[in-house]
Amino acid sequence: MAASKSRVVDIHTHMYPPSYIKILESRSTIPLVRSFPQAPDPRLILLEAEVKSLEEATNNPEAKLPGRPLTSHFASLAQKVHFMDTHSIDISVISLANPWLDFLSASESGKMGESVNEEFSRMCSEHPGRLFFFATLPLTAPLETVLASVSHVQGLKYCRGIILGTSGLGKGLDDPALLPIFEAVAAARLTVFLHPHYGLPNEVWGPRASAEYGHVLPLALGFPMETTIAVARMYLSGVFDKVRDLRMILAHSGGTLPFLAGRIESCIMHDGQLVKEGKAGKGRRTIWEVLKEQLYLDAVIYSEVGLKAAIDASGADRLMFGTDHPFFPPLETDEQGEWESVSLNADAVAKAVGEGSKEATAVMGGNAISILRLDQYF
């Protein structure tokens, strides 16, 4: 496939393979898939904020249902391709959605990770040049198993990176025990796609949230703050300096990082402890520099204002379009048609950099083709 500047690439698009859904169906605690007699589709229940409504719906058939309908968009390859065709998307880089393999035991995750990654690889082989994927690592397994997984997925033709949550090995992404994994991923030229899942503690949202506010607070605010905190911890612990070849794409335009990077810098410069330890002086790479050297941002922000902040922080040459499919479907129109959530992101790009501009072409596909080597699959 020859490189083309006019192609549209979706780098933020998820699937739950059938084998993965079977695991969720067998579980009694979140994450899980649960069927309810009053609903035509099973429900996908992922968030801690949904636990209360799950208990209520289990005991009361009149109660509000937790989670979201598990439609064919979540697991069907044919549906994914139909979605791409409907929205004129030429290439998708698919990935397992949260919570990945983080809930599996050490004895289960290695085998399941290999199965999921091979399943994604087979899907991509059915549509060569249109589908690539971010692999999933079995982070609950022993280190040698995780490193073996990195080596395995490096050899899969359509794999272009790793999707990673913010928990890491359980202590966060500033955990020194993660460094060998980051080093291996960087050496394999695999880009990390950092995606939130754990959000903020339920108490933050207050007692009215679960009954009255739906998923708005944990998704709109919890997810972006989770990403921001995770990257700030990585920066403060020196991960980016220790692994200079590490490259990461931050979901949802980097959370609130583009807006708060200046405040983070000011707090570092004025922190007595960091100044005393020599961690805040001259010669230090700022978080602004890391944003322009090792971090990329997706364009899943749904507004011109947010996207302009992302561009100012990282550069239009480091942003990549995404849809977050199959999440945020239309609620009042046919799911087989066009999704407003997709047009919101595309419109934001056009408004932020100019419709049809060189920058728009880059954000909508050119950047991803170059950064993720999507013209190299033979």
mmCIF file of C-alpha atoms in Angstrom:
data_model
loop_
_atom_site.group_PDB
_atom_site.id
_atom_site.type_symbol
_atom_site.label_atom_id
_atom_site.label_comp_id
_atom_site.label_asym_id
_atom_site.label_seq_id
_atom_site.Cartn_x
_atom_site.Cartn_y
_atom_site.Cartn_z
ATOM 1 C CA MET A 1 0.000 0.000 0.000
ATOM 2 C CA ALA A 2 1.455 3.364 -0.969
ATOM 3 C CA ALA A 3 1.273 6.174 1.538
ATOM 4 C CA SER A 4 -1.517 8.670 0.927
ATOM 5 C CA LYS A 5 -2.126 11.948 2.687
ATOM 6 C CA SER A 6 -5.884 11.801 2.165
ATOM 7 C CA ARG A 7 -6.713 8.626 4.068
ATOM 8 C CA VAL A 8 -8.676 8.706 7.328
ATOM 9 C CA VAL A 9 -7.241 6.640 10.172
ATOM 10 C CA ASP A 10 -9.014 5.787 13.432
ATOM 11 C CA ILE A 11 -6.442 4.980 16.112
ATOM 12 C CA HIS A 12 -8.907 4.884 19.038
ATOM 13 C CA THR A 13 -11.390 2.106 18.311
ATOM 14 C CA HIS A 14 -12.123 -0.925 20.462
ATOM 15 C CA MET A 15 -13.381 -4.492 20.289
ATOM 16 C CA TYR A 16 -14.140 -7.246 22.777
ATOM 17 C CA PRO A 17 -13.382 -10.572 21.053
ATOM 18 C CA PRO A 18 -15.935 -13.355 21.700
ATOM 19 C CA SER A 19 -13.480 -15.310 23.869
ATOM 20 C CA TYR A 20 -13.045 -12.268 26.096
ATOM 21 C CA ILE A 21 -16.797 -11.737 26.408
ATOM 22 C CA LYS A 22 -17.168 -15.359 27.559
ATOM 23 C CA ILE A 23 -14.846 -14.611 30.472
ATOM 24 C CA LEU A 24 -16.891 -11.546 31.429
ATOM 25 C CA GLU A 25 -20.101 -13.593 31.258
ATOM 26 C CA SER A 26 -18.669 -16.092 33.768
ATOM 27 C CA ARG A 27 -17.842 -13.454 36.389
ATOM 28 C CA SER A 28 -19.859 -12.396 39.428
ATOM 29 C CA THR A 29 -17.935 -9.187 40.165
ATOM 30 C CA ILE A 30 -17.089 -6.317 37.839
ATOM 31 C CA PRO A 31 -15.985 -6.308 35.132
ATOM 32 C CA LEU A 32 -18.770 -8.562 33.929
ATOM 33 C CA VAL A 33 -21.498 -9.139 31.378
ATOM 34 C CA ARG A 34 -24.938 -9.745 32.867
ATOM 35 C CA SER A 35 -28.282 -10.467 31.215
ATOM 36 C CA PHE A 36 -31.511 -9.067 32.608
ATOM 37 C CA PRO A 37 -34.998 -10.333 31.692
ATOM 38 C CA GLN A 38 -36.208 -6.781 31.061
ATOM 39 C CA ALA A 39 -33.471 -6.009 28.485
ATOM 40 C CA PRO A 40 -33.024 -7.464 24.970
ATOM 41 C CA ASP A 41 -29.220 -7.228 25.048
ATOM 42 C CA PRO A 42 -26.784 -8.309 27.776
ATOM 43 C CA ARG A 43 -25.252 -5.431 29.744
ATOM 44 C CA LEU A 44 -21.531 -4.656 29.868
ATOM 45 C CA ILE A 45 -20.673 -3.456 33.377
ATOM 46 C CA LEU A 46 -17.153 -2.092 33.845
ATOM 47 C CA LEU A 47 -17.024 0.765 36.336
ATOM 48 C CA GLU A 48 -16.928 0.819 40.129
ATOM 49 C CA ALA A 49 -19.554 3.546 39.952
ATOM 50 C CA GLU A 50 -21.968 0.953 38.539
ATOM 51 C CA VAL A 51 -21.764 -1.495 41.443
ATOM 52 C CA LYS A 52 -24.648 0.030 43.371
ATOM 53 C CA SER A 53 -26.988 0.065 40.377
ATOM 54 C CA LEU A 54 -25.960 -3.529 39.583
ATOM 55 C CA GLU A 55 -27.020 -4.635 43.058
ATOM 56 C CA GLU A 56 -30.295 -2.734 42.760
ATOM 57 C CA ALA A 57 -31.117 -4.168 39.335
ATOM 58 C CA THR A 58 -30.289 -7.686 40.511
ATOM 59 C CA ASN A 59 -32.804 -7.419 43.353
ATOM 60 C CA ASN A 60 -35.432 -5.216 41.727
ATOM 61 C CA PRO A 61 -36.682 -5.759 38.144
ATOM 62 C CA GLU A 62 -38.001 -2.182 38.114
ATOM 63 C CA ALA A 63 -34.629 -0.639 38.906
ATOM 64 C CA LYS A 64 -32.460 1.237 36.401
ATOM 65 C CA LEU A 65 -30.146 -1.110 34.525
ATOM 66 C CA PRO A 66 -26.385 -0.718 35.029
ATOM 67 C CA GLY A 67 -23.769 -0.573 32.320
ATOM 68 C CA ARG A 68 -24.495 -0.357 28.619
ATOM 69 C CA PRO A 69 -26.074 -2.700 26.045
ATOM 70 C CA LEU A 70 -23.583 -5.188 24.622
ATOM 71 C CA THR A 71 -24.569 -4.816 20.968
ATOM 72 C CA SER A 72 -22.912 -6.360 17.923
ATOM 73 C CA HIS A 73 -20.706 -3.255 17.673
ATOM 74 C CA PHE A 74 -18.631 -4.567 20.581
ATOM 75 C CA ALA A 75 -17.560 -7.929 19.177
ATOM 76 C CA SER A 76 -18.372 -8.246 15.466
ATOM 77 C CA LEU A 77 -15.611 -7.736 12.913
ATOM 78 C CA ALA A 78 -18.205 -7.288 10.167
ATOM 79 C CA GLN A 79 -19.828 -4.568 12.252
ATOM 80 C CA LYS A 80 -16.476 -2.827 12.733
ATOM 81 C CA VAL A 81 -15.867 -2.766 8.990
ATOM 82 C CA HIS A 82 -19.431 -1.558 8.375
ATOM 83 C CA PHE A 83 -18.832 1.266 10.857
ATOM 84 C CA MET A 84 -15.610 2.180 9.039
ATOM 85 C CA ASP A 85 -17.340 2.208 5.667
ATOM 86 C CA THR A 86 -20.250 4.274 6.988
ATOM 87 C CA HIS A 87 -17.875 6.960 8.257
ATOM 88 C CA SER A 88 -15.347 6.817 5.379
ATOM 89 C CA ILE A 89 -12.591 5.476 7.635
ATOM 90 C CA ASP A 90 -9.846 3.853 5.574
ATOM 91 C CA ILE A 91 -7.770 2.294 8.362
ATOM 92 C CA SER A 92 -8.523 1.384 11.970
ATOM 93 C CA VAL A 93 -6.027 0.448 14.679
ATOM 94 C CA ILE A 94 -8.213 -1.685 16.930
ATOM 95 C CA SER A 95 -7.557 -2.523 20.562
ATOM 96 C CA LEU A 96 -9.121 -4.424 23.421
ATOM 97 C CA ALA A 97 -11.136 -2.040 25.557
ATOM 98 C CA ASN A 98 -10.744 -1.537 29.274
ATOM 99 C CA PRO A 99 -10.117 -3.263 31.650
ATOM 100 C CA TRP A 100 -7.959 -5.415 29.337
ATOM 101 C CA LEU A 101 -6.435 -8.336 31.313
ATOM 102 C CA ASP A 102 -5.916 -6.444 34.576
ATOM 103 C CA PHE A 103 -8.556 -8.445 36.485
ATOM 104 C CA LEU A 104 -7.172 -11.900 35.616
ATOM 105 C CA SER A 105 -4.959 -13.971 37.900
ATOM 106 C CA ALA A 106 -1.269 -14.464 37.162
ATOM 107 C CA SER A 107 -1.940 -18.018 35.996
ATOM 108 C CA GLU A 108 -4.698 -16.948 33.575
ATOM 109 C CA SER A 109 -3.491 -13.723 32.026
ATOM 110 C CA GLY A 110 -0.543 -14.999 29.988
ATOM 111 C CA LYS A 111 -2.557 -17.557 28.054
ATOM 112 C CA MET A 112 -5.507 -15.209 27.636
ATOM 113 C CA GLY A 113 -3.253 -12.410 26.407
ATOM 114 C CA GLU A 114 -1.763 -14.639 23.730
ATOM 115 C CA SER A 115 -5.239 -15.750 22.660
ATOM 116 C CA VAL A 116 -6.615 -12.205 22.415
ATOM 117 C CA ASN A 117 -3.599 -10.908 20.499
ATOM 118 C CA GLU A 118 -3.711 -13.812 18.053
ATOM 119 C CA GLU A 119 -7.446 -13.207 17.589
ATOM 120 C CA PHE A 120 -6.833 -9.552 16.738
ATOM 121 C CA SER A 121 -4.040 -10.574 14.386
ATOM 122 C CA ARG A 122 -6.387 -12.928 12.531
ATOM 123 C CA MET A 123 -9.012 -10.194 12.252
ATOM 124 C CA CYS A 124 -6.466 -7.836 10.708
ATOM 125 C CA SER A 125 -5.329 -10.492 8.239
ATOM 126 C CA GLU A 126 -8.893 -10.688 6.902
ATOM 127 C CA HIS A 127 -8.700 -7.014 5.907
ATOM 128 C CA PRO A 128 -5.033 -6.397 5.049
ATOM 129 C CA GLY A 129 -4.121 -2.760 4.967
ATOM 130 C CA ARG A 130 -7.391 -1.673 6.578
ATOM 131 C CA LEU A 131 -6.893 -3.097 10.059
ATOM 132 C CA PHE A 132 -3.967 -2.979 12.474
ATOM 133 C CA PHE A 133 -4.025 -3.416 16.247
ATOM 134 C CA PHE A 134 -2.585 -2.485 19.619
ATOM 135 C CA ALA A 135 -1.784 -5.649 21.576
ATOM 136 C CA THR A 136 -2.631 -6.377 25.198
ATOM 137 C CA LEU A 137 -0.030 -7.382 27.790
ATOM 138 C CA PRO A 138 -0.704 -9.858 30.621
ATOM 139 C CA LEU A 139 0.494 -7.474 33.322
ATOM 140 C CA THR A 140 -0.670 -9.636 36.233
ATOM 141 C CA ALA A 141 1.664 -12.443 35.081
ATOM 142 C CA PRO A 142 5.326 -12.843 36.125
ATOM 143 C CA LEU A 143 7.795 -10.466 34.467
ATOM 144 C CA GLU A 144 9.245 -13.135 32.181
ATOM 145 C CA THR A 145 5.745 -13.876 30.846
ATOM 146 C CA VAL A 146 5.101 -10.193 30.162
ATOM 147 C CA LEU A 147 8.439 -9.792 28.374
ATOM 148 C CA ALA A 148 7.741 -12.932 26.347
ATOM 149 C CA SER A 149 4.414 -11.389 25.344
ATOM 150 C CA VAL A 150 6.193 -8.236 24.125
ATOM 151 C CA SER A 151 8.472 -10.398 22.001
ATOM 152 C CA HIS A 152 5.508 -12.399 20.687
ATOM 153 C CA VAL A 153 3.436 -9.423 19.569
ATOM 154 C CA GLN A 154 6.476 -7.752 17.995
ATOM 155 C CA GLY A 155 6.415 -10.625 15.522
ATOM 156 C CA LEU A 156 2.741 -10.213 14.629
ATOM 157 C CA LYS A 157 2.564 -8.470 11.251
ATOM 158 C CA TYR A 158 -0.300 -6.108 12.017
ATOM 159 C CA CYS A 159 0.656 -5.179 15.587
ATOM 160 C CA ARG A 160 1.724 -1.554 15.958
ATOM 161 C CA GLY A 161 1.786 -1.062 19.698
ATOM 162 C CA ILE A 162 0.491 -1.881 23.158
ATOM 163 C CA ILE A 163 -2.667 -0.652 24.840
ATOM 164 C CA LEU A 164 -1.996 0.045 28.503
ATOM 165 C CA GLY A 165 -4.099 1.101 31.462
ATOM 166 C CA THR A 166 -2.885 3.311 34.273
ATOM 167 C CA SER A 167 -2.639 0.581 36.920
ATOM 168 C CA GLY A 168 0.430 -1.025 35.364
ATOM 169 C CA LEU A 169 1.512 -3.897 37.576
ATOM 170 C CA GLY A 170 -0.891 -2.660 40.241
ATOM 171 C CA LYS A 171 1.007 0.303 41.674
ATOM 172 C CA GLY A 172 0.751 2.754 38.777
ATOM 173 C CA LEU A 173 3.002 3.664 35.876
ATOM 174 C CA ASP A 174 5.710 5.215 38.058
ATOM 175 C CA ASP A 175 6.426 1.786 39.576
ATOM 176 C CA PRO A 176 10.158 0.983 39.046
ATOM 177 C CA ALA A 177 9.183 -2.642 38.379
ATOM 178 C CA LEU A 178 7.617 -1.488 35.103
ATOM 179 C CA LEU A 179 10.879 -0.116 33.693
ATOM 180 C CA PRO A 180 12.017 -3.420 32.096
ATOM 181 C CA ILE A 181 8.652 -3.643 30.339
ATOM 182 C CA PHE A 182 8.824 -0.056 29.094
ATOM 183 C CA GLU A 183 12.372 -0.715 27.874
ATOM 184 C CA ALA A 184 11.302 -3.866 26.035
ATOM 185 C CA VAL A 185 8.312 -2.136 24.439
ATOM 186 C CA ALA A 186 10.499 0.783 23.323
ATOM 187 C CA ALA A 187 13.180 -1.513 21.937
ATOM 188 C CA ALA A 188 10.506 -3.372 19.949
ATOM 189 C CA ARG A 189 9.349 -0.064 18.387
ATOM 190 C CA LEU A 190 5.884 -0.575 19.817
ATOM 191 C CA THR A 191 3.963 2.597 20.644
ATOM 192 C CA VAL A 192 2.016 2.580 23.913
ATOM 193 C CA PHE A 193 -1.618 3.668 23.713
ATOM 194 C CA LEU A 194 -2.411 4.852 27.243
ATOM 195 C CA HIS A 195 -6.088 4.544 28.121
ATOM 196 C CA PRO A 196 -7.904 5.180 31.434
ATOM 197 C CA HIS A 197 -10.287 2.859 33.236
ATOM 198 C CA TYR A 198 -10.038 3.268 37.005
ATOM 199 C CA GLY A 199 -11.049 6.915 37.272
ATOM 200 C CA LEU A 200 -11.348 8.549 40.669
ATOM 201 C CA PRO A 201 -12.865 7.148 43.884
ATOM 202 C CA ASN A 202 -16.663 6.996 43.845
ATOM 203 C CA GLU A 203 -16.851 9.286 46.888
ATOM 204 C CA VAL A 204 -15.591 12.164 44.735
ATOM 205 C CA TRP A 205 -18.855 12.184 42.784
ATOM 206 C CA GLY A 206 -21.091 12.483 45.837
ATOM 207 C CA PRO A 207 -24.179 10.535 46.962
ATOM 208 C CA ARG A 208 -26.433 11.737 44.120
ATOM 209 C CA ALA A 209 -24.193 10.620 41.269
ATOM 210 C CA SER A 210 -25.213 7.014 40.627
ATOM 211 C CA ALA A 211 -28.940 7.696 40.889
ATOM 212 C CA GLU A 212 -29.143 11.018 39.046
ATOM 213 C CA TYR A 213 -26.088 11.742 36.909
ATOM 214 C CA GLY A 214 -25.622 8.576 34.858
ATOM 215 C CA HIS A 215 -22.021 7.988 33.701
ATOM 216 C CA VAL A 216 -21.235 11.639 33.039
ATOM 217 C CA LEU A 217 -18.932 12.373 35.975
ATOM 218 C CA PRO A 218 -16.675 9.275 35.884
ATOM 219 C CA LEU A 219 -16.388 9.317 32.088
ATOM 220 C CA ALA A 220 -16.179 13.050 31.399
ATOM 221 C CA LEU A 221 -14.027 13.959 34.397
ATOM 222 C CA GLY A 222 -12.675 10.792 36.011
ATOM 223 C CA PHE A 223 -11.111 9.332 32.872
ATOM 224 C CA PRO A 224 -9.246 12.502 31.797
ATOM 225 C CA MET A 225 -7.959 13.160 35.314
ATOM 226 C CA GLU A 226 -6.786 9.559 35.600
ATOM 227 C CA THR A 227 -4.682 9.949 32.456
ATOM 228 C CA THR A 228 -3.305 13.301 33.617
ATOM 229 C CA ILE A 229 -2.282 11.926 37.007
ATOM 230 C CA ALA A 230 -0.703 8.805 35.508
ATOM 231 C CA VAL A 231 1.477 10.777 33.090
ATOM 232 C CA ALA A 232 2.436 13.342 35.746
ATOM 233 C CA ARG A 233 3.592 10.491 38.007
ATOM 234 C CA MET A 234 5.635 9.021 35.172
ATOM 235 C CA TYR A 235 7.223 12.395 34.557
ATOM 236 C CA LEU A 236 8.022 13.073 38.207
ATOM 237 C CA SER A 237 9.570 9.627 38.657
ATOM 238 C CA GLY A 238 11.834 10.104 35.628
ATOM 239 C CA VAL A 239 10.382 7.351 33.411
ATOM 240 C CA PHE A 240 10.632 9.428 30.243
ATOM 241 C CA ASP A 241 14.293 10.268 30.895
ATOM 242 C CA LYS A 242 15.145 6.666 31.755
ATOM 243 C CA VAL A 243 13.455 5.296 28.617
ATOM 244 C CA ARG A 244 14.055 7.989 25.993
ATOM 245 C CA ASP A 245 12.782 5.798 23.150
ATOM 246 C CA LEU A 246 9.412 5.244 24.806
ATOM 247 C CA ARG A 247 6.557 6.668 22.729
ATOM 248 C CA MET A 248 3.019 6.990 24.063
ATOM 249 C CA ILE A 249 -0.324 8.059 22.618
ATOM 250 C CA LEU A 250 -2.535 9.561 25.311
ATOM 251 C CA ALA A 251 -6.262 8.893 25.023
ATOM 252 C CA HIS A 252 -8.814 11.698 25.033
ATOM 253 C CA SER A 253 -6.262 14.301 23.929
ATOM 254 C CA GLY A 254 -4.110 13.731 26.987
ATOM 255 C CA GLY A 255 -6.853 14.195 29.552
ATOM 256 C CA THR A 256 -6.314 17.603 31.132
ATOM 257 C CA LEU A 257 -2.546 17.570 30.582
ATOM 258 C CA PRO A 258 -2.500 20.236 27.806
ATOM 259 C CA PHE A 259 -4.441 22.607 30.053
ATOM 260 C CA LEU A 260 -2.565 21.816 33.293
ATOM 261 C CA ALA A 261 1.027 21.354 32.071
ATOM 262 C CA GLY A 262 1.891 24.932 32.991
ATOM 263 C CA ARG A 263 0.520 24.505 36.490
ATOM 264 C CA ILE A 264 2.451 21.255 36.897
ATOM 265 C CA GLU A 265 5.630 23.064 35.833
ATOM 266 C CA SER A 266 5.027 25.908 38.275
ATOM 267 C CA CYS A 267 4.428 23.488 41.135
ATOM 268 C CA ILE A 268 7.668 21.662 40.348
ATOM 269 C CA MET A 269 9.680 24.911 40.194
ATOM 270 C CA HIS A 270 8.289 26.061 43.543
ATOM 271 C CA ASP A 271 8.441 22.773 45.426
ATOM 272 C CA GLY A 272 11.028 23.038 48.185
ATOM 273 C CA GLN A 273 11.653 19.305 48.368
ATOM 274 C CA LEU A 274 12.264 18.914 44.632
ATOM 275 C CA VAL A 275 14.485 22.001 44.522
ATOM 276 C CA LYS A 276 16.531 20.716 47.463
ATOM 277 C CA GLU A 277 16.938 17.314 45.786
ATOM 278 C CA GLY A 278 18.090 18.939 42.538
ATOM 279 C CA LYS A 279 15.063 17.742 40.571
ATOM 280 C CA ALA A 280 13.703 21.165 39.648
ATOM 281 C CA GLY A 281 16.756 23.081 38.468
ATOM 282 C CA LYS A 282 18.192 24.100 35.132
ATOM 283 C CA GLY A 283 18.777 21.402 32.564
ATOM 284 C CA ARG A 284 15.649 19.509 33.516
ATOM 285 C CA ARG A 285 13.454 18.493 30.599
ATOM 286 C CA THR A 286 10.119 20.154 31.172
ATOM 287 C CA ILE A 287 6.818 18.404 30.762
ATOM 288 C CA TRP A 288 6.247 20.682 27.764
ATOM 289 C CA GLU A 289 9.327 19.176 26.116
ATOM 290 C CA VAL A 290 8.214 15.617 26.879
ATOM 291 C CA LEU A 291 4.855 16.412 25.268
ATOM 292 C CA LYS A 292 6.623 17.378 22.044
ATOM 293 C CA GLU A 293 9.225 14.599 22.086
ATOM 294 C CA GLN A 294 7.750 11.397 23.502
ATOM 295 C CA LEU A 295 3.983 11.875 23.704
ATOM 296 C CA TYR A 296 1.262 11.885 21.080
ATOM 297 C CA LEU A 297 -2.380 12.768 21.665
ATOM 298 C CA ASP A 298 -5.506 11.397 20.070
ATOM 299 C CA ALA A 299 -8.203 13.793 18.896
ATOM 300 C CA VAL A 300 -11.055 12.294 20.906
ATOM 301 C CA ILE A 301 -12.032 15.527 22.654
ATOM 302 C CA TYR A 302 -15.298 16.466 20.873
ATOM 303 C CA SER A 303 -14.648 20.201 20.646
ATOM 304 C CA GLU A 304 -12.574 22.803 18.833
ATOM 305 C CA VAL A 305 -11.563 24.404 22.157
ATOM 306 C CA GLY A 306 -10.140 21.191 23.606
ATOM 307 C CA LEU A 307 -8.420 20.253 20.369
ATOM 308 C CA LYS A 308 -6.729 23.646 20.080
ATOM 309 C CA ALA A 309 -5.295 23.180 23.570
ATOM 310 C CA ALA A 310 -3.967 19.764 22.543
ATOM 311 C CA ILE A 311 -2.420 21.234 19.390
ATOM 312 C CA ASP A 312 -0.822 24.082 21.334
ATOM 313 C CA ALA A 313 0.652 21.621 23.835
ATOM 314 C CA SER A 314 1.885 18.885 21.530
ATOM 315 C CA GLY A 315 1.662 20.095 17.935
ATOM 316 C CA ALA A 316 -0.681 19.305 15.039
ATOM 317 C CA ASP A 317 1.915 16.827 13.773
ATOM 318 C CA ARG A 318 1.459 14.735 16.939
ATOM 319 C CA LEU A 319 -2.344 14.427 16.982
ATOM 320 C CA MET A 320 -4.300 11.467 15.581
ATOM 321 C CA PHE A 321 -8.005 11.095 14.872
ATOM 322 C CA GLY A 322 -10.115 8.587 16.801
ATOM 323 C CA THR A 323 -13.757 7.614 17.271
ATOM 324 C CA ASP A 324 -13.842 5.619 20.539
ATOM 325 C CA HIS A 325 -16.155 3.160 18.771
ATOM 326 C CA PRO A 326 -18.219 1.259 19.994
ATOM 327 C CA PHE A 327 -18.734 3.644 22.899
ATOM 328 C CA PHE A 328 -20.913 6.757 22.630
ATOM 329 C CA PRO A 329 -23.433 5.365 20.111
ATOM 330 C CA PRO A 330 -26.455 7.389 18.965
ATOM 331 C CA LEU A 331 -29.382 6.946 21.346
ATOM 332 C CA GLU A 332 -32.203 8.245 19.177
ATOM 333 C CA THR A 333 -31.177 7.116 15.691
ATOM 334 C CA ASP A 334 -30.145 3.864 14.033
ATOM 335 C CA GLU A 335 -26.749 2.592 15.223
ATOM 336 C CA GLN A 336 -26.102 1.351 11.679
ATOM 337 C CA GLY A 337 -26.073 4.927 10.428
ATOM 338 C CA GLU A 338 -23.791 7.830 11.190
ATOM 339 C CA TRP A 339 -22.716 8.518 14.783
ATOM 340 C CA GLU A 340 -22.735 12.081 16.090
ATOM 341 C CA SER A 341 -19.812 11.262 18.393
ATOM 342 C CA VAL A 342 -17.677 10.651 15.297
ATOM 343 C CA SER A 343 -18.744 13.820 13.483
ATOM 344 C CA LEU A 344 -18.059 15.874 16.619
ATOM 345 C CA ASN A 345 -14.405 14.806 16.549
ATOM 346 C CA ALA A 346 -14.046 15.298 12.792
ATOM 347 C CA ASP A 347 -15.726 18.727 12.958
ATOM 348 C CA ALA A 348 -13.426 19.739 15.820
ATOM 349 C CA VAL A 349 -10.392 18.968 13.647
ATOM 350 C CA ALA A 350 -11.782 20.989 10.746
ATOM 351 C CA LYS A 351 -12.572 23.977 12.969
ATOM 352 C CA ALA A 352 -9.291 23.855 14.893
ATOM 353 C CA VAL A 353 -6.895 23.732 11.932
ATOM 354 C CA GLY A 354 -9.065 24.574 8.921
ATOM 355 C CA GLU A 355 -11.146 22.226 6.820
ATOM 356 C CA GLY A 356 -9.087 20.663 4.036
ATOM 357 C CA SER A 357 -5.848 22.136 5.378
ATOM 358 C CA LYS A 358 -2.521 20.319 5.433
ATOM 359 C CA GLU A 359 -2.827 20.060 9.213
ATOM 360 C CA ALA A 360 -6.321 18.576 8.986
ATOM 361 C CA THR A 361 -5.118 15.938 6.536
ATOM 362 C CA ALA A 362 -2.296 15.079 8.929
ATOM 363 C CA VAL A 363 -4.509 14.780 12.024
ATOM 364 C CA MET A 364 -7.198 12.788 10.207
ATOM 365 C CA GLY A 365 -4.753 10.162 8.963
ATOM 366 C CA GLY A 366 -1.345 11.286 7.750
ATOM 367 C CA ASN A 367 0.216 11.448 11.211
ATOM 368 C CA ALA A 368 -0.966 7.958 12.158
ATOM 369 C CA ILE A 369 0.250 6.446 8.871
ATOM 370 C CA SER A 370 3.708 7.891 9.483
ATOM 371 C CA ILE A 371 3.997 7.411 13.259
ATOM 372 C CA LEU A 372 2.540 3.887 13.349
ATOM 373 C CA ARG A 373 4.042 2.746 10.013
ATOM 374 C CA LEU A 374 0.647 1.835 8.597
ATOM 375 C CA ASP A 375 1.958 1.737 5.032
ATOM 376 C CA GLN A 376 4.261 -1.164 5.956
ATOM 377 C CA TYR A 377 2.382 -4.443 6.187
ATOM 378 C CA PHE A 378 3.756 -6.664 3.466
#
